[in-house]
């Protein structure tokens, strides 16, 4: 599974190729792991891509696109159409496009209204972000609490700390 550093690298790449552009088209190629109405984000200017845990979030003027890479997914810039395992393609106003390439089909894409983003079921119960400047030793202590469970189990719980993995 892509871990937090890999997801952060994907976020930075997506920002560099699309921030400030118009999201012209969302093309669900494999609708099995795609939910939502593309028209919420199509035609909107991309404010930014951000990361919450291992989720990528693309905010536009009209809605948000959430992406989880699953175990083997990655967003590929200008992937040729014949490249296998493409699940979703995003087309940007400058002519670039990105494709979610996911051979194992564990990745997901959701589109939601901006007003519903904060309460999206995938994001609502996540713990603090470990890469935030405010996350220090005291924040770690508070997040872990006084529970008697195994440390690794607690660290992998996304409700305790967002985005940590093996």
GROMACS .gro file of N, CA and C in nm:
model
  498
    1UNK      N    1   0.084  -0.117   0.000
    1UNK     CA    2   0.000   0.000   0.000
    1UNK      C    3   0.088   0.123   0.000
    2UNK      N    4   0.057   0.221  -0.085
    2UNK     CA    5   0.134   0.345  -0.076
    2UNK      C    6   0.122   0.404   0.064
    3UNK      N    7   0.234   0.438   0.120
    3UNK     CA    8   0.236   0.495   0.254
    3UNK      C    9   0.232   0.647   0.244
    4UNK      N   10   0.223   0.712   0.358
    4UNK     CA   11   0.206   0.856   0.363
    4UNK      C   12   0.308   0.932   0.278
    5UNK      N   13   0.437   0.898   0.281
    5UNK     CA   14   0.532   0.973   0.196
    5UNK      C   15   0.500   0.961   0.047
    6UNK      N   16   0.460   0.842   0.002
    6UNK     CA   17   0.426   0.825  -0.139
    6UNK      C   18   0.301   0.905  -0.176
    7UNK      N   19   0.205   0.908  -0.085
    7UNK     CA   20   0.082   0.985  -0.110
    7UNK      C   21   0.116   1.134  -0.114
    8UNK      N   22   0.204   1.179  -0.029
    8UNK     CA   23   0.246   1.319  -0.029
    8UNK      C   24   0.318   1.353  -0.159
    9UNK      N   25   0.400   1.264  -0.210
    9UNK     CA   26   0.468   1.286  -0.338
    9UNK      C   27   0.365   1.298  -0.450
   10UNK      N   28   0.264   1.213  -0.448
   10UNK     CA   29   0.157   1.220  -0.548
   10UNK      C   30   0.084   1.354  -0.538
   11UNK      N   31   0.058   1.400  -0.417
   11UNK     CA   32  -0.011   1.528  -0.398
   11UNK      C   33   0.070   1.642  -0.459
   12UNK      N   34   0.198   1.641  -0.434
   12UNK     CA   35   0.283   1.749  -0.487
   12UNK      C   36   0.287   1.747  -0.639
   13UNK      N   37   0.294   1.628  -0.698
   13UNK     CA   38   0.294   1.617  -0.844
   13UNK      C   39   0.162   1.668  -0.900
   14UNK      N   40   0.050   1.626  -0.841
   14UNK     CA   41  -0.081   1.669  -0.888
   14UNK      C   42  -0.097   1.820  -0.877
   15UNK      N   43  -0.050   1.878  -0.768
   15UNK     CA   44  -0.055   2.024  -0.752
   15UNK      C   45   0.027   2.092  -0.860
   16UNK      N   46   0.146   2.040  -0.887
   16UNK     CA   47   0.235   2.107  -0.983
   16UNK      C   48   0.178   2.106  -1.124
   17UNK      N   49   0.100   2.005  -1.159
   17UNK     CA   50   0.048   1.997  -1.297
   17UNK      C   51  -0.093   2.053  -1.312
   18UNK      N   52  -0.165   2.076  -1.199
   18UNK     CA   53  -0.305   2.114  -1.217
   18UNK      C   54  -0.355   2.230  -1.133
   19UNK      N   55  -0.285   2.272  -1.030
   19UNK     CA   56  -0.336   2.379  -0.945
   19UNK      C   57  -0.358   2.506  -1.027
   20UNK      N   58  -0.476   2.564  -1.009
   20UNK     CA   59  -0.513   2.686  -1.081
   20UNK      C   60  -0.575   2.661  -1.217
   21UNK      N   61  -0.568   2.539  -1.265
   21UNK     CA   62  -0.629   2.506  -1.394
   21UNK      C   63  -0.775   2.468  -1.376
   22UNK      N   64  -0.844   2.458  -1.487
   22UNK     CA   65  -0.981   2.411  -1.486
   22UNK      C   66  -0.982   2.260  -1.506
   23UNK      N   67  -1.061   2.193  -1.425
   23UNK     CA   68  -1.079   2.048  -1.442
   23UNK      C   69  -1.188   2.031  -1.547
   24UNK      N   70  -1.146   2.001  -1.668
   24UNK     CA   71  -1.239   1.994  -1.780
   24UNK      C   72  -1.329   1.872  -1.777
   25UNK      N   73  -1.270   1.758  -1.742
   25UNK     CA   74  -1.345   1.634  -1.754
   25UNK      C   75  -1.294   1.531  -1.655
   26UNK      N   76  -1.388   1.461  -1.592
   26UNK     CA   77  -1.358   1.345  -1.508
   26UNK      C   78  -1.410   1.226  -1.584
   27UNK      N   79  -1.323   1.135  -1.619
   27UNK     CA   80  -1.359   1.020  -1.700
   27UNK      C   81  -1.344   0.892  -1.618
   28UNK      N   82  -1.456   0.845  -1.559
   28UNK     CA   83  -1.447   0.717  -1.488
   28UNK      C   84  -1.437   0.603  -1.589
   29UNK      N   85  -1.326   0.536  -1.590
   29UNK     CA   86  -1.305   0.425  -1.684
   29UNK      C   87  -1.358   0.296  -1.624
   30UNK      N   88  -1.333   0.278  -1.495
   30UNK     CA   89  -1.381   0.162  -1.423
   30UNK      C   90  -1.473   0.213  -1.313
   31UNK      N   91  -1.603   0.211  -1.337
   31UNK     CA   92  -1.699   0.270  -1.244
   31UNK      C   93  -1.721   0.190  -1.117
   32UNK      N   94  -1.654   0.076  -1.103
   32UNK     CA   95  -1.676  -0.009  -0.986
   32UNK      C   96  -1.631   0.059  -0.858
   33UNK      N   97  -1.523   0.132  -0.863
   33UNK     CA   98  -1.469   0.198  -0.744
   33UNK      C   99  -1.469   0.349  -0.762
   34UNK      N  100  -1.583   0.398  -0.812
   34UNK     CA  101  -1.602   0.540  -0.836
   34UNK      C  102  -1.743   0.576  -0.789
   35UNK      N  103  -1.752   0.681  -0.707
   35UNK     CA  104  -1.883   0.727  -0.659
   35UNK      C  105  -1.892   0.878  -0.674
   36UNK      N  106  -2.008   0.924  -0.711
   36UNK     CA  107  -2.033   1.067  -0.715
   36UNK      C  108  -2.064   1.118  -0.854
   37UNK      N  109  -2.097   1.246  -0.859
   37UNK     CA  110  -2.138   1.312  -0.982
   37UNK      C  111  -2.024   1.398  -1.035
   38UNK      N  112  -1.961   1.358  -1.146
   38UNK     CA  113  -1.849   1.436  -1.199
   38UNK      C  114  -1.883   1.582  -1.229
   39UNK      N  115  -2.009   1.611  -1.257
   39UNK     CA  116  -2.044   1.750  -1.290
   39UNK      C  117  -2.023   1.845  -1.173
   40UNK      N  118  -2.009   1.792  -1.050
   40UNK     CA  119  -1.980   1.879  -0.935
   40UNK      C  120  -1.843   1.944  -0.945
   41UNK      N  121  -1.749   1.877  -1.010
   41UNK     CA  122  -1.612   1.930  -1.018
   41UNK      C  123  -1.573   1.972  -1.159
   42UNK      N  124  -1.639   1.920  -1.260
   42UNK     CA  125  -1.606   1.955  -1.398
   42UNK      C  126  -1.636   2.102  -1.424
   43UNK      N  127  -1.543   2.167  -1.489
   43UNK     CA  128  -1.558   2.309  -1.520
   43UNK      C  129  -1.513   2.400  -1.407
   44UNK      N  130  -1.474   2.343  -1.295
   44UNK     CA  131  -1.428   2.423  -1.181
   44UNK      C  132  -1.278   2.440  -1.182
   45UNK      N  133  -1.235   2.553  -1.129
   45UNK     CA  134  -1.091   2.579  -1.116
   45UNK      C  135  -1.039   2.500  -0.996
   46UNK      N  136  -0.925   2.436  -1.012
   46UNK     CA  137  -0.866   2.357  -0.905
   46UNK      C  138  -0.797   2.451  -0.808
   47UNK      N  139  -0.849   2.455  -0.685
   47UNK     CA  140  -0.787   2.538  -0.582
   47UNK      C  141  -0.655   2.477  -0.540
   48UNK      N  142  -0.657   2.351  -0.506
   48UNK     CA  143  -0.535   2.282  -0.463
   48UNK      C  144  -0.566   2.135  -0.441
   49UNK      N  145  -0.463   2.055  -0.444
   49UNK     CA  146  -0.468   1.918  -0.398
   49UNK      C  147  -0.410   1.919  -0.257
   50UNK      N  148  -0.477   1.852  -0.168
   50UNK     CA  149  -0.422   1.837  -0.034
   50UNK      C  150  -0.432   1.691   0.006
   51UNK      N  151  -0.374   1.660   0.119
   51UNK     CA  152  -0.373   1.522   0.167
   51UNK      C  153  -0.431   1.519   0.306
   52UNK      N  154  -0.513   1.420   0.331
   52UNK     CA  155  -0.562   1.393   0.467
   52UNK      C  156  -0.537   1.246   0.491
   53UNK      N  157  -0.441   1.216   0.577
   53UNK     CA  158  -0.400   1.077   0.593
   53UNK      C  159  -0.348   1.026   0.461
   54UNK      N  160  -0.403   0.917   0.413
   54UNK     CA  161  -0.362   0.860   0.285
   54UNK      C  162  -0.462   0.892   0.175
   55UNK      N  163  -0.546   0.992   0.197
   55UNK     CA  164  -0.643   1.036   0.097
   55UNK      C  165  -0.593   1.161   0.030
   56UNK      N  166  -0.606   1.167  -0.102
   56UNK     CA  167  -0.579   1.287  -0.178
   56UNK      C  168  -0.711   1.359  -0.201
   57UNK      N  169  -0.711   1.490  -0.186
   57UNK     CA  170  -0.833   1.568  -0.200
   57UNK      C  171  -0.807   1.681  -0.299
   58UNK      N  172  -0.885   1.683  -0.405
   58UNK     CA  173  -0.878   1.790  -0.505
   58UNK      C  174  -0.999   1.879  -0.483
   59UNK      N  175  -0.974   2.003  -0.441
   59UNK     CA  176  -1.084   2.097  -0.419
   59UNK      C  177  -1.098   2.187  -0.540
   60UNK      N  178  -1.222   2.195  -0.591
   60UNK     CA  179  -1.253   2.287  -0.699
   60UNK      C  180  -1.357   2.385  -0.646
   61UNK      N  181  -1.400   2.474  -0.731
   61UNK     CA  182  -1.499   2.573  -0.689
   61UNK      C  183  -1.633   2.509  -0.656
   62UNK      N  184  -1.664   2.396  -0.718
   62UNK     CA  185  -1.796   2.337  -0.700
   62UNK      C  186  -1.802   2.211  -0.616
   63UNK      N  187  -1.691   2.147  -0.596
   63UNK     CA  188  -1.692   2.022  -0.523
   63UNK      C  189  -1.552   1.973  -0.495
   64UNK      N  190  -1.545   1.849  -0.449
   64UNK     CA  191  -1.415   1.790  -0.416
   64UNK      C  192  -1.408   1.648  -0.470
   65UNK      N  193  -1.291   1.611  -0.512
   65UNK     CA  194  -1.263   1.475  -0.555
   65UNK      C  195  -1.169   1.415  -0.454
   66UNK      N  196  -1.207   1.301  -0.399
   66UNK     CA  197  -1.123   1.228  -0.304
   66UNK      C  198  -1.068   1.106  -0.376
   67UNK      N  199  -0.945   1.074  -0.344
   67UNK     CA  200  -0.882   0.958  -0.406
   67UNK      C  201  -0.803   0.882  -0.301
   68UNK      N  202  -0.823   0.752  -0.297
   68UNK     CA  203  -0.741   0.664  -0.215
   68UNK      C  204  -0.672   0.568  -0.311
   69UNK      N  205  -0.542   0.555  -0.299
   69UNK     CA  206  -0.464   0.478  -0.395
   69UNK      C  207  -0.475   0.327  -0.377
   70UNK      N  208  -0.536   0.283  -0.268
   70UNK     CA  209  -0.544   0.140  -0.244
   70UNK      C  210  -0.404   0.083  -0.221
   71UNK      N  211  -0.379  -0.036  -0.271
   71UNK     CA  212  -0.249  -0.100  -0.249
   71UNK      C  213  -0.147  -0.066  -0.357
   72UNK      N  214  -0.194  -0.051  -0.481
   72UNK     CA  215  -0.099  -0.037  -0.592
   72UNK      C  216  -0.128   0.084  -0.680
   73UNK      N  217  -0.219   0.169  -0.642
   73UNK     CA  218  -0.257   0.281  -0.727
   73UNK      C  219  -0.158   0.394  -0.727
   74UNK      N  220  -0.156   0.466  -0.839
   74UNK     CA  221  -0.078   0.588  -0.851
   74UNK      C  222  -0.135   0.671  -0.964
   75UNK      N  223  -0.127   0.803  -0.949
   75UNK     CA  224  -0.169   0.895  -1.054
   75UNK      C  225  -0.050   0.914  -1.147
   76UNK      N  226  -0.074   0.889  -1.276
   76UNK     CA  227   0.032   0.896  -1.377
   76UNK      C  228   0.000   1.012  -1.472
   77UNK      N  229   0.098   1.100  -1.490
   77UNK     CA  230   0.082   1.215  -1.578
   77UNK      C  231   0.091   1.171  -1.724
   78UNK      N  232  -0.010   1.213  -1.801
   78UNK     CA  233  -0.015   1.189  -1.946
   78UNK      C  234   0.007   1.042  -1.983
   79UNK      N  235  -0.055   0.953  -1.908
   79UNK     CA  236  -0.045   0.810  -1.939
   79UNK      C  237  -0.113   0.784  -2.074
   80UNK      N  238  -0.050   0.705  -2.161
   80UNK     CA  239  -0.116   0.674  -2.288
   80UNK      C  240  -0.244   0.594  -2.265
   81UNK      N  241  -0.341   0.615  -2.350
   81UNK     CA  242  -0.472   0.549  -2.334
   81UNK      C  243  -0.460   0.397  -2.330
   82UNK      N  244  -0.361   0.344  -2.399
   82UNK     CA  245  -0.347   0.198  -2.403
   82UNK      C  246  -0.281   0.140  -2.279
   83UNK      N  247  -0.235   0.225  -2.189
   83UNK     CA  248  -0.176   0.173  -2.065
   83UNK      C  249  -0.283   0.098  -1.987
   84UNK      N  250  -0.254  -0.024  -1.944
   84UNK     CA  251  -0.356  -0.103  -1.872
   84UNK      C  252  -0.382  -0.051  -1.731
   85UNK      N  253  -0.491  -0.095  -1.675
   85UNK     CA  254  -0.529  -0.074  -1.535
   85UNK      C  255  -0.569   0.069  -1.501
   86UNK      N  256  -0.607   0.148  -1.599
   86UNK     CA  257  -0.654   0.284  -1.571
   86UNK      C  258  -0.795   0.277  -1.516
   87UNK      N  259  -0.820   0.353  -1.411
   87UNK     CA  260  -0.952   0.353  -1.346
   87UNK      C  261  -1.027   0.483  -1.364
   88UNK      N  262  -0.954   0.595  -1.360
   88UNK     CA  263  -1.013   0.729  -1.374
   88UNK      C  264  -0.911   0.815  -1.446
   89UNK      N  265  -0.960   0.904  -1.533
   89UNK     CA  266  -0.873   1.003  -1.598
   89UNK      C  267  -0.928   1.141  -1.570
   90UNK      N  268  -0.837   1.235  -1.540
   90UNK     CA  269  -0.875   1.374  -1.520
   90UNK      C  270  -0.808   1.457  -1.629
   91UNK      N  271  -0.887   1.542  -1.694
   91UNK     CA  272  -0.837   1.626  -1.803
   91UNK      C  273  -0.834   1.772  -1.757
   92UNK      N  274  -0.720   1.839  -1.776
   92UNK     CA  275  -0.701   1.976  -1.729
   92UNK      C  276  -0.695   2.073  -1.846
   93UNK      N  277  -0.721   2.200  -1.817
   93UNK     CA  278  -0.732   2.302  -1.921
   93UNK      C  279  -0.601   2.326  -1.996
   94UNK      N  280  -0.486   2.302  -1.937
   94UNK     CA  281  -0.358   2.323  -2.006
   94UNK      C  282  -0.324   2.208  -2.101
   95UNK      N  283  -0.409   2.107  -2.105
   95UNK     CA  284  -0.388   1.995  -2.196
   95UNK      C  285  -0.334   1.870  -2.131
   96UNK      N  286  -0.282   1.880  -2.010
   96UNK     CA  287  -0.234   1.761  -1.940
   96UNK      C  288  -0.352   1.681  -1.888
   97UNK      N  289  -0.322   1.557  -1.859
   97UNK     CA  290  -0.420   1.470  -1.795
   97UNK      C  291  -0.347   1.376  -1.702
   98UNK      N  292  -0.418   1.327  -1.604
   98UNK     CA  293  -0.362   1.227  -1.514
   98UNK      C  294  -0.458   1.109  -1.510
   99UNK      N  295  -0.401   0.991  -1.497
   99UNK     CA  296  -0.481   0.869  -1.489
   99UNK      C  297  -0.448   0.796  -1.360
  100UNK      N  298  -0.551   0.753  -1.290
  100UNK     CA  299  -0.531   0.667  -1.174
  100UNK      C  300  -0.510   0.526  -1.229
  101UNK      N  301  -0.387   0.478  -1.216
  101UNK     CA  302  -0.351   0.344  -1.262
  101UNK      C  303  -0.343   0.256  -1.139
  102UNK      N  304  -0.426   0.152  -1.137
  102UNK     CA  305  -0.440   0.069  -1.017
  102UNK      C  306  -0.458  -0.078  -1.057
  103UNK      N  307  -0.346  -0.150  -1.071
  103UNK     CA  308  -0.354  -0.290  -1.116
  103UNK      C  309  -0.439  -0.380  -1.027
  104UNK      N  310  -0.438  -0.360  -0.897
  104UNK     CA  311  -0.508  -0.451  -0.807
  104UNK      C  312  -0.653  -0.410  -0.778
  105UNK      N  313  -0.693  -0.294  -0.825
  105UNK     CA  314  -0.831  -0.245  -0.813
  105UNK      C  315  -0.875  -0.226  -0.667
  106UNK      N  316  -0.787  -0.176  -0.583
  106UNK     CA  317  -0.825  -0.145  -0.445
  106UNK      C  318  -0.844   0.005  -0.423
  107UNK      N  319  -0.802   0.086  -0.520
  107UNK     CA  320  -0.816   0.231  -0.508
  107UNK      C  321  -0.962   0.273  -0.526
  108UNK      N  322  -0.994   0.390  -0.474
  108UNK     CA  323  -1.129   0.446  -0.482
  108UNK      C  324  -1.122   0.592  -0.520
  109UNK      N  325  -1.226   0.639  -0.587
  109UNK     CA  326  -1.243   0.781  -0.615
  109UNK      C  327  -1.386   0.819  -0.580
  110UNK      N  328  -1.399   0.929  -0.506
  110UNK     CA  329  -1.531   0.981  -0.468
  110UNK      C  330  -1.538   1.126  -0.510
  111UNK      N  331  -1.656   1.171  -0.548
  111UNK     CA  332  -1.680   1.313  -0.572
  111UNK      C  333  -1.791   1.354  -0.478
  112UNK      N  334  -1.770   1.467  -0.411
  112UNK     CA  335  -1.865   1.512  -0.310
  112UNK      C  336  -1.877   1.664  -0.315
  113UNK      N  337  -1.991   1.719  -0.275
  113UNK     CA  338  -1.999   1.865  -0.263
  113UNK      C  339  -1.901   1.915  -0.157
  114UNK      N  340  -1.849   2.035  -0.176
  114UNK     CA  341  -1.753   2.091  -0.080
  114UNK      C  342  -1.811   2.096   0.061
  115UNK      N  343  -1.939   2.128   0.072
  115UNK     CA  344  -2.002   2.138   0.204
  115UNK      C  345  -2.004   2.005   0.278
  116UNK      N  346  -1.997   1.895   0.204
  116UNK     CA  347  -2.002   1.762   0.266
  116UNK      C  348  -1.864   1.703   0.291
  117UNK      N  349  -1.759   1.773   0.250
  117UNK     CA  350  -1.624   1.718   0.261
  117UNK      C  351  -1.584   1.691   0.406
  118UNK      N  352  -1.611   1.785   0.493
  118UNK     CA  353  -1.569   1.770   0.633
  118UNK      C  354  -1.639   1.653   0.702
  119UNK      N  355  -1.755   1.614   0.653
  119UNK     CA  356  -1.829   1.504   0.715
  119UNK      C  357  -1.828   1.377   0.629
  120UNK      N  358  -1.741   1.375   0.529
  120UNK     CA  359  -1.733   1.255   0.444
  120UNK      C  360  -1.695   1.136   0.532
  121UNK      N  361  -1.764   1.023   0.517
  121UNK     CA  362  -1.739   0.906   0.604
  121UNK      C  363  -1.593   0.861   0.607
  122UNK      N  364  -1.519   0.882   0.501
  122UNK     CA  365  -1.378   0.840   0.498
  122UNK      C  366  -1.287   0.933   0.575
  123UNK      N  367  -1.330   1.055   0.599
  123UNK     CA  368  -1.243   1.155   0.660
  123UNK      C  369  -1.281   1.196   0.801
  124UNK      N  370  -1.408   1.177   0.836
  124UNK     CA  371  -1.462   1.238   0.957
  124UNK      C  372  -1.397   1.191   1.087
  125UNK      N  373  -1.353   1.067   1.093
  125UNK     CA  374  -1.302   1.016   1.221
  125UNK      C  375  -1.150   0.998   1.223
  126UNK      N  376  -1.082   1.064   1.132
  126UNK     CA  377  -0.936   1.049   1.128
  126UNK      C  378  -0.868   1.129   1.238
  127UNK      N  379  -0.758   1.075   1.285
  127UNK     CA  380  -0.680   1.140   1.389
  127UNK      C  381  -0.599   1.257   1.335
  128UNK      N  382  -0.511   1.311   1.417
  128UNK     CA  383  -0.431   1.427   1.376
  128UNK      C  384  -0.329   1.389   1.268
  129UNK      N  385  -0.288   1.490   1.193
  129UNK     CA  386  -0.189   1.473   1.086
  129UNK      C  387  -0.047   1.474   1.144
  130UNK      N  388   0.031   1.370   1.120
  130UNK     CA  389   0.166   1.366   1.177
  130UNK      C  390   0.265   1.464   1.115
  131UNK      N  391   0.234   1.519   0.997
  131UNK     CA  392   0.327   1.612   0.932
  131UNK      C  393   0.294   1.758   0.960
  132UNK      N  394   0.190   1.784   1.037
  132UNK     CA  395   0.156   1.922   1.073
  132UNK      C  396   0.259   1.976   1.172
  133UNK      N  397   0.290   2.104   1.163
  133UNK     CA  398   0.387   2.163   1.257
  133UNK      C  399   0.345   2.148   1.404
  134UNK      N  400   0.215   2.143   1.430
  134UNK     CA  401   0.167   2.133   1.568
  134UNK      C  402   0.178   1.990   1.624
  135UNK      N  403   0.212   1.894   1.538
  135UNK     CA  404   0.223   1.755   1.584
  135UNK      C  405   0.363   1.735   1.642
  136UNK      N  406   0.369   1.724   1.775
  136UNK     CA  407   0.496   1.706   1.844
  136UNK      C  408   0.482   1.589   1.942
  137UNK      N  409   0.577   1.574   2.029
  137UNK     CA  410   0.575   1.462   2.124
  137UNK      C  411   0.450   1.466   2.213
  138UNK      N  412   0.407   1.585   2.254
  138UNK     CA  413   0.287   1.595   2.336
  138UNK      C  414   0.163   1.554   2.257
  139UNK      N  415   0.156   1.594   2.130
  139UNK     CA  416   0.043   1.555   2.045
  139UNK      C  417   0.039   1.404   2.025
  140UNK      N  418   0.156   1.344   2.009
  140UNK     CA  419   0.164   1.198   1.997
  140UNK      C  420   0.115   1.131   2.124
  141UNK      N  421   0.156   1.181   2.236
  141UNK     CA  422   0.112   1.126   2.365
  141UNK      C  423  -0.039   1.136   2.380
  142UNK      N  424  -0.095   1.251   2.345
  142UNK     CA  425  -0.241   1.269   2.353
  142UNK      C  426  -0.313   1.174   2.257
  143UNK      N  427  -0.260   1.160   2.137
  143UNK     CA  428  -0.325   1.075   2.037
  143UNK      C  429  -0.324   0.928   2.080
  144UNK      N  430  -0.214   0.883   2.136
  144UNK     CA  431  -0.204   0.744   2.177
  144UNK      C  432  -0.285   0.715   2.303
  145UNK      N  433  -0.301   0.814   2.388
  145UNK     CA  434  -0.380   0.797   2.509
  145UNK      C  435  -0.319   0.696   2.604
  146UNK      N  436  -0.401   0.649   2.695
  146UNK     CA  437  -0.353   0.557   2.799
  146UNK      C  438  -0.402   0.414   2.778
  147UNK      N  439  -0.447   0.383   2.657
  147UNK     CA  440  -0.500   0.249   2.631
  147UNK      C  441  -0.390   0.144   2.644
  148UNK      N  442  -0.432   0.024   2.677
  148UNK     CA  443  -0.338  -0.086   2.702
  148UNK      C  444  -0.313  -0.173   2.578
  149UNK      N  445  -0.362  -0.133   2.462
  149UNK     CA  446  -0.342  -0.213   2.342
  149UNK      C  447  -0.197  -0.203   2.295
  150UNK      N  448  -0.159  -0.291   2.202
  150UNK     CA  449  -0.023  -0.292   2.150
  150UNK      C  450   0.005  -0.161   2.075
  151UNK      N  451   0.127  -0.113   2.089
  151UNK     CA  452   0.165   0.014   2.030
  151UNK      C  453   0.148   0.013   1.878
  152UNK      N  454   0.192  -0.092   1.812
  152UNK     CA  455   0.179  -0.098   1.666
  152UNK      C  456   0.033  -0.090   1.624
  153UNK      N  457  -0.054  -0.158   1.695
  153UNK     CA  458  -0.197  -0.156   1.664
  153UNK      C  459  -0.251  -0.014   1.677
  154UNK      N  460  -0.212   0.056   1.782
  154UNK     CA  461  -0.257   0.194   1.802
  154UNK      C  462  -0.203   0.285   1.691
  155UNK      N  463  -0.076   0.270   1.656
  155UNK     CA  464  -0.016   0.355   1.554
  155UNK      C  465  -0.079   0.336   1.417
  156UNK      N  466  -0.122   0.214   1.387
  156UNK     CA  467  -0.183   0.186   1.257
  156UNK      C  468  -0.330   0.227   1.249
  157UNK      N  469  -0.390   0.258   1.362
  157UNK     CA  470  -0.530   0.299   1.367
  157UNK      C  471  -0.542   0.442   1.315
  158UNK      N  472  -0.610   0.460   1.203
  158UNK     CA  473  -0.621   0.592   1.140
  158UNK      C  474  -0.700   0.691   1.224
  159UNK      N  475  -0.775   0.641   1.322
  159UNK     CA  476  -0.847   0.730   1.413
  159UNK      C  477  -0.753   0.789   1.518
  160UNK      N  478  -0.638   0.726   1.537
  160UNK     CA  479  -0.540   0.772   1.636
  160UNK      C  480  -0.447   0.875   1.571
  161UNK      N  481  -0.383   0.836   1.460
  161UNK     CA  482  -0.296   0.923   1.384
  161UNK      C  483  -0.322   0.897   1.236
  162UNK      N  484  -0.353   1.001   1.162
  162UNK     CA  485  -0.390   0.986   1.020
  162UNK      C  486  -0.268   0.954   0.935
  163UNK      N  487  -0.280   0.850   0.854
  163UNK     CA  488  -0.181   0.824   0.752
  163UNK      C  489  -0.065   0.735   0.788
  164UNK      N  490  -0.050   0.699   0.914
  164UNK     CA  491   0.062   0.611   0.947
  164UNK      C  492   0.036   0.470   0.896
  165UNK      N  493   0.144   0.402   0.863
  165UNK     CA  494   0.134   0.265   0.816
  165UNK      C  495   0.260   0.191   0.854
  166UNK      N  496   0.274   0.073   0.796
  166UNK     CA  497   0.392  -0.008   0.827
  166UNK      C  498   0.519   0.062   0.789
   0.00000   0.00000   0.00000
